[in-house]
Structures are given as C-alpha cells and as structure tokens.
Amino acid sequence: MTSPLQQKIKITGPSVVTANRTWDGVVIYRTESRDWSTDLADAAIVRDAPGARALLAEAAADDVGAIGPYIAPVVLDAAGAIVPGNLREQIRRQGVTIALPPQP
C-alpha cells in the first residue's frame, strides 16, 4: 500500500477522509477532533491537497480503529449538509443496493 504522504492527491472540491472500521467493516469518517464517526455530518471537510494529505496521514496512522482510509468527494447541499459526492460513496453510506438472501 502506498503511504498517504506519497499519494498524488487531487482535490477538486470539498472532501472527507473515509475508511472502514476495523472490527466490523462499518463505514466511518474522520472528524475535526481527529476521531472517527459513522455519521457523515461529523466529518472534517478538507478543501485543498495539503489539508487532505495531513488528514489522510493521521487517519492512516490509526491502524487499530480504521482500515483503508482515503479521500472521498462530498457536496454541501443548500442547507449546508454534507452529502456523498459520487455514486460509490452513496452506496457505501446507504448499504447494498440489492436484497440479500435471508440468513440461515
């Protein structure tokens, strides 16, 4: 895996750092207080590559609580709420798009 500090980061708008929680795989977001939250509304928003690189490096150092952190685009709606910026992130946030078979 490439170190976050070595990655070429291109920021074209508001973005957040997201990952999956290590012990259950739940989608999580890096917060302003440098913790993790399952609520996208709590995510720290970065707007430039240096800010994104710094937040990503901090997130990558937390190898106990999160796995696979990366920068994800977001959009601020008319009310100022943070919403996923692309289909992939919408699916990650909302869950699977098909009905799963019942568990035995």
Coordinates of N, CA and C in Angstrom, one line a residue:
M1 N 0.8 -1.2 0.0 CA 0.0 0.0 0.0 C 0.9 1.2 0.0
T2 N 0.5 2.2 -0.8 CA 1.3 3.5 -0.9 C 1.0 4.3 0.3
S3 N 2.0 4.9 0.9 CA 1.9 5.8 2.0 C 1.0 7.0 1.6
P4 N 0.1 7.5 2.5 CA -0.7 8.6 2.1 C 0.2 9.8 1.8
L5 N 1.4 9.9 2.3 CA 2.2 11.1 2.0 C 2.8 11.0 0.6
Q6 N 2.8 9.8 0.1 CA 3.4 9.6 -1.3 C 2.3 9.6 -2.4
Q7 N 1.1 9.6 -2.0 CA 0.0 9.6 -3.0 C -0.2 11.0 -3.6
K8 N -0.5 11.0 -4.9 CA -0.8 12.3 -5.5 C -2.3 12.6 -5.2
I9 N -2.5 13.6 -4.5 CA -3.9 13.9 -4.1 C -4.4 15.1 -4.9
K10 N -5.5 14.9 -5.6 CA -6.1 16.0 -6.4 C -7.4 16.3 -5.8
I11 N -7.6 17.5 -5.3 CA -8.8 17.9 -4.7 C -9.5 18.9 -5.6
T12 N -10.8 18.6 -6.0 CA -11.5 19.5 -6.9 C -12.7 20.1 -6.2
G13 N -12.9 19.8 -4.9 CA -14.0 20.4 -4.2 C -13.9 19.9 -2.7
P14 N -15.0 20.1 -2.0 CA -14.9 19.6 -0.6 C -14.8 18.1 -0.6
S15 N -14.0 17.6 0.4 CA -13.7 16.2 0.5 C -13.6 15.8 2.0
V16 N -13.7 14.5 2.2 CA -13.6 14.0 3.6 C -12.6 12.8 3.5
V17 N -12.2 12.3 4.7 CA -11.4 11.1 4.8 C -12.4 10.0 5.3
T18 N -12.5 8.9 4.6 CA -13.4 7.8 5.0 C -12.6 6.6 5.0
A19 N -13.1 5.6 5.7 CA -12.4 4.3 5.9 C -13.5 3.3 6.3
N20 N -13.1 2.1 6.6 CA -13.9 1.1 7.2 C -13.4 0.8 8.6
R21 N -14.3 0.7 9.6 CA -14.0 0.3 11.0 C -13.4 -1.1 11.0
T22 N -12.3 -1.2 11.7 CA -11.5 -2.5 11.6 C -12.3 -3.7 12.1
W23 N -13.1 -3.6 13.2 CA -13.7 -4.8 13.8 C -15.0 -5.2 13.2
D24 N -15.7 -4.3 12.4 CA -17.0 -4.7 11.9 C -17.2 -4.2 10.4
G25 N -16.3 -3.4 9.9 CA -16.4 -3.0 8.5 C -17.3 -1.9 8.2
V26 N -17.8 -1.3 9.2 CA -18.8 -0.2 9.1 C -18.0 1.0 8.5
V27 N -18.7 1.8 7.6 CA -18.1 3.0 7.0 C -18.0 4.1 8.1
I28 N -16.8 4.7 8.2 CA -16.5 5.7 9.1 C -15.9 6.9 8.5
Y29 N -16.0 8.1 9.1 CA -15.4 9.3 8.6 C -14.5 10.0 9.7
R30 N -13.4 10.6 9.2 CA -12.5 11.3 10.1 C -13.1 12.6 10.5
T31 N -13.1 12.9 11.8 CA -13.8 14.1 12.3 C -12.8 15.2 12.6
E32 N -13.3 16.4 12.9 CA -12.4 17.6 13.2 C -11.6 17.3 14.5
S33 N -12.1 16.5 15.4 CA -11.4 16.2 16.7 C -10.5 15.0 16.5
R34 N -10.3 14.6 15.2 CA -9.3 13.5 14.9 C -9.8 12.2 15.5
D35 N -11.0 12.0 15.5 CA -11.6 10.7 15.9 C -12.4 10.2 14.7
W36 N -13.1 9.1 14.9 CA -13.9 8.5 13.8 C -15.4 8.6 14.1
S37 N -16.2 8.8 13.1 CA -17.7 8.8 13.3 C -18.4 8.0 12.2
T38 N -19.5 7.4 12.5 CA -20.2 6.7 11.5 C -21.2 7.7 10.8
D39 N -21.2 8.9 11.3 CA -22.1 9.9 10.7 C -21.4 10.9 9.8
L40 N -21.7 10.9 8.5 CA -21.0 11.8 7.6 C -21.1 13.3 8.0
A41 N -22.2 13.6 8.7 CA -22.3 15.0 9.2 C -21.2 15.4 10.1
D42 N -20.6 14.5 10.8 CA -19.5 14.8 11.7 C -18.1 14.9 11.0
A43 N -18.0 14.6 9.8 CA -16.7 14.5 9.1 C -16.1 15.9 8.9
A44 N -14.8 15.9 9.0 CA -14.0 17.1 8.8 C -13.9 17.3 7.3
I45 N -14.1 18.5 6.8 CA -14.1 18.7 5.4 C -12.7 19.4 5.1
V46 N -12.1 18.9 4.0 CA -10.8 19.5 3.5 C -11.1 20.0 2.1
R47 N -10.4 21.1 1.8 CA -10.6 21.8 0.5 C -9.4 21.9 -0.3
D48 N -8.2 21.5 0.2 CA -7.0 21.6 -0.6 C -6.1 20.3 -0.4
A49 N -5.2 20.1 -1.2 CA -4.4 18.9 -1.2 C -3.5 18.8 0.1
P50 N -2.9 19.9 0.6 CA -2.1 19.8 1.8 C -3.0 19.4 3.0
G51 N -4.2 20.0 3.1 CA -5.1 19.6 4.2 C -5.5 18.2 4.1
A52 N -5.8 17.7 2.9 CA -6.3 16.4 2.7 C -5.1 15.4 3.0
R53 N -3.9 15.7 2.6 CA -2.8 14.8 2.8 C -2.5 14.7 4.3
A54 N -2.6 15.8 5.1 CA -2.4 15.8 6.5 C -3.5 15.0 7.2
L55 N -4.7 15.2 6.9 CA -5.8 14.4 7.5 C -5.7 12.9 7.1
L56 N -5.3 12.6 5.9 CA -5.2 11.2 5.5 C -4.0 10.6 6.2
A57 N -2.9 11.3 6.4 CA -1.8 10.7 7.1 C -2.2 10.4 8.5
E58 N -2.9 11.3 9.2 CA -3.3 11.0 10.6 C -4.2 9.8 10.6
A59 N -5.1 9.7 9.7 CA -6.1 8.6 9.6 C -5.4 7.3 9.3
A60 N -4.4 7.3 8.5 CA -3.6 6.1 8.1 C -2.8 5.6 9.3
A61 N -2.4 6.5 10.2 CA -1.6 6.1 11.4 C -2.5 5.4 12.4
D62 N -3.8 5.5 12.3 CA -4.7 4.8 13.2 C -5.0 3.5 12.6
D63 N -4.1 2.6 12.7 CA -4.3 1.2 12.1 C -5.0 0.3 13.0
V64 N -5.4 0.8 14.2 CA -6.2 0.0 15.1 C -7.7 0.2 14.8
G65 N -8.1 1.4 14.6 CA -9.5 1.7 14.5 C -10.1 1.7 13.1
A66 N -9.2 1.9 12.1 CA -9.7 2.0 10.7 C -8.8 1.3 9.8
I67 N -9.4 0.9 8.7 CA -8.6 0.3 7.6 C -8.9 0.9 6.3
G68 N -7.9 1.1 5.5 CA -8.1 1.6 4.1 C -8.5 3.1 4.0
P69 N -8.1 4.0 4.8 CA -8.6 5.4 4.6 C -8.2 6.0 3.3
Y70 N -9.1 6.8 2.8 CA -8.9 7.5 1.5 C -9.7 8.8 1.5
I71 N -9.4 9.6 0.5 CA -10.1 10.9 0.3 C -11.4 10.6 -0.5
A72 N -12.5 11.1 -0.1 CA -13.7 11.0 -0.8 C -14.4 12.3 -1.1
P73 N -14.9 12.6 -2.3 CA -15.6 13.8 -2.6 C -16.9 13.9 -1.9
V74 N -17.3 15.1 -1.4 CA -18.6 15.4 -0.9 C -19.1 16.6 -1.5
V75 N -20.4 16.9 -1.3 CA -21.1 18.1 -1.7 C -21.8 18.6 -0.5
L76 N -21.9 19.9 -0.4 CA -22.7 20.6 0.6 C -24.0 21.0 -0.1
D77 N -25.1 20.5 0.4 CA -26.4 20.9 -0.2 C -26.8 22.3 0.2
A78 N -28.0 22.7 -0.2 CA -28.4 24.1 0.0 C -28.5 24.4 1.5
A79 N -28.8 23.4 2.3 CA -28.9 23.6 3.8 C -27.5 23.5 4.5
G80 N -26.5 23.2 3.7 CA -25.1 23.1 4.3 C -24.8 21.7 4.8
A81 N -25.7 20.7 4.6 CA -25.5 19.3 5.0 C -24.5 18.7 4.0
I82 N -23.7 17.8 4.6 CA -22.7 17.1 3.8 C -23.4 15.8 3.2
V83 N -23.2 15.7 1.8 CA -23.8 14.5 1.2 C -22.7 13.9 0.3
P84 N -22.7 12.6 0.1 CA -21.7 12.0 -0.7 C -21.6 12.6 -2.1
G85 N -20.4 12.7 -2.6 CA -20.1 13.4 -3.9 C -20.1 12.5 -5.1
N86 N -20.3 11.2 -4.9 CA -20.4 10.3 -6.1 C -21.1 9.1 -5.7
L87 N -21.5 8.3 -6.7 CA -22.3 7.1 -6.5 C -21.7 6.1 -5.6
R88 N -20.4 5.9 -5.7 CA -19.7 4.9 -4.9 C -19.9 5.3 -3.4
E89 N -19.7 6.5 -3.1 CA -19.8 6.9 -1.7 C -21.3 6.9 -1.2
Q90 N -22.2 7.1 -2.1 CA -23.6 7.0 -1.8 C -23.9 5.5 -1.4
I91 N -23.4 4.6 -2.2 CA -23.6 3.2 -1.9 C -23.0 2.8 -0.6
R92 N -21.7 3.2 -0.4 CA -21.0 2.9 0.9 C -21.8 3.4 2.1
R93 N -22.4 4.6 2.0 CA -23.1 5.2 3.1 C -24.4 4.5 3.3
Q94 N -25.1 4.1 2.3 CA -26.5 3.6 2.4 C -26.6 2.1 2.5
G95 N -25.5 1.4 2.1 CA -25.5 -0.1 2.1 C -25.8 -0.7 0.7
V96 N -26.0 -1.9 0.7 CA -26.1 -2.7 -0.5 C -27.4 -2.2 -1.3
T97 N -27.3 -2.4 -2.6 CA -28.4 -1.9 -3.5 C -29.3 -3.0 -3.9
I98 N -29.1 -4.2 -3.5 CA -29.9 -5.4 -3.8 C -30.4 -6.0 -2.5
A99 N -31.5 -6.8 -2.6 CA -31.9 -7.5 -1.4 C -31.0 -8.7 -1.2
L100 N -30.6 -8.9 0.0 CA -29.7 -10.0 0.3 C -30.6 -11.2 0.8
P101 N -30.1 -12.4 0.5 CA -30.9 -13.6 0.9 C -30.9 -13.7 2.4
P102 N -32.0 -14.2 3.0 CA -32.1 -14.3 4.4 C -31.0 -15.2 5.0
Q103 N -30.6 -14.8 6.2 CA -29.5 -15.6 6.9 C -30.1 -16.9 7.4
P104 N -29.4 -18.0 7.3 CA -29.9 -19.3 7.8 C -30.0 -19.3 9.3

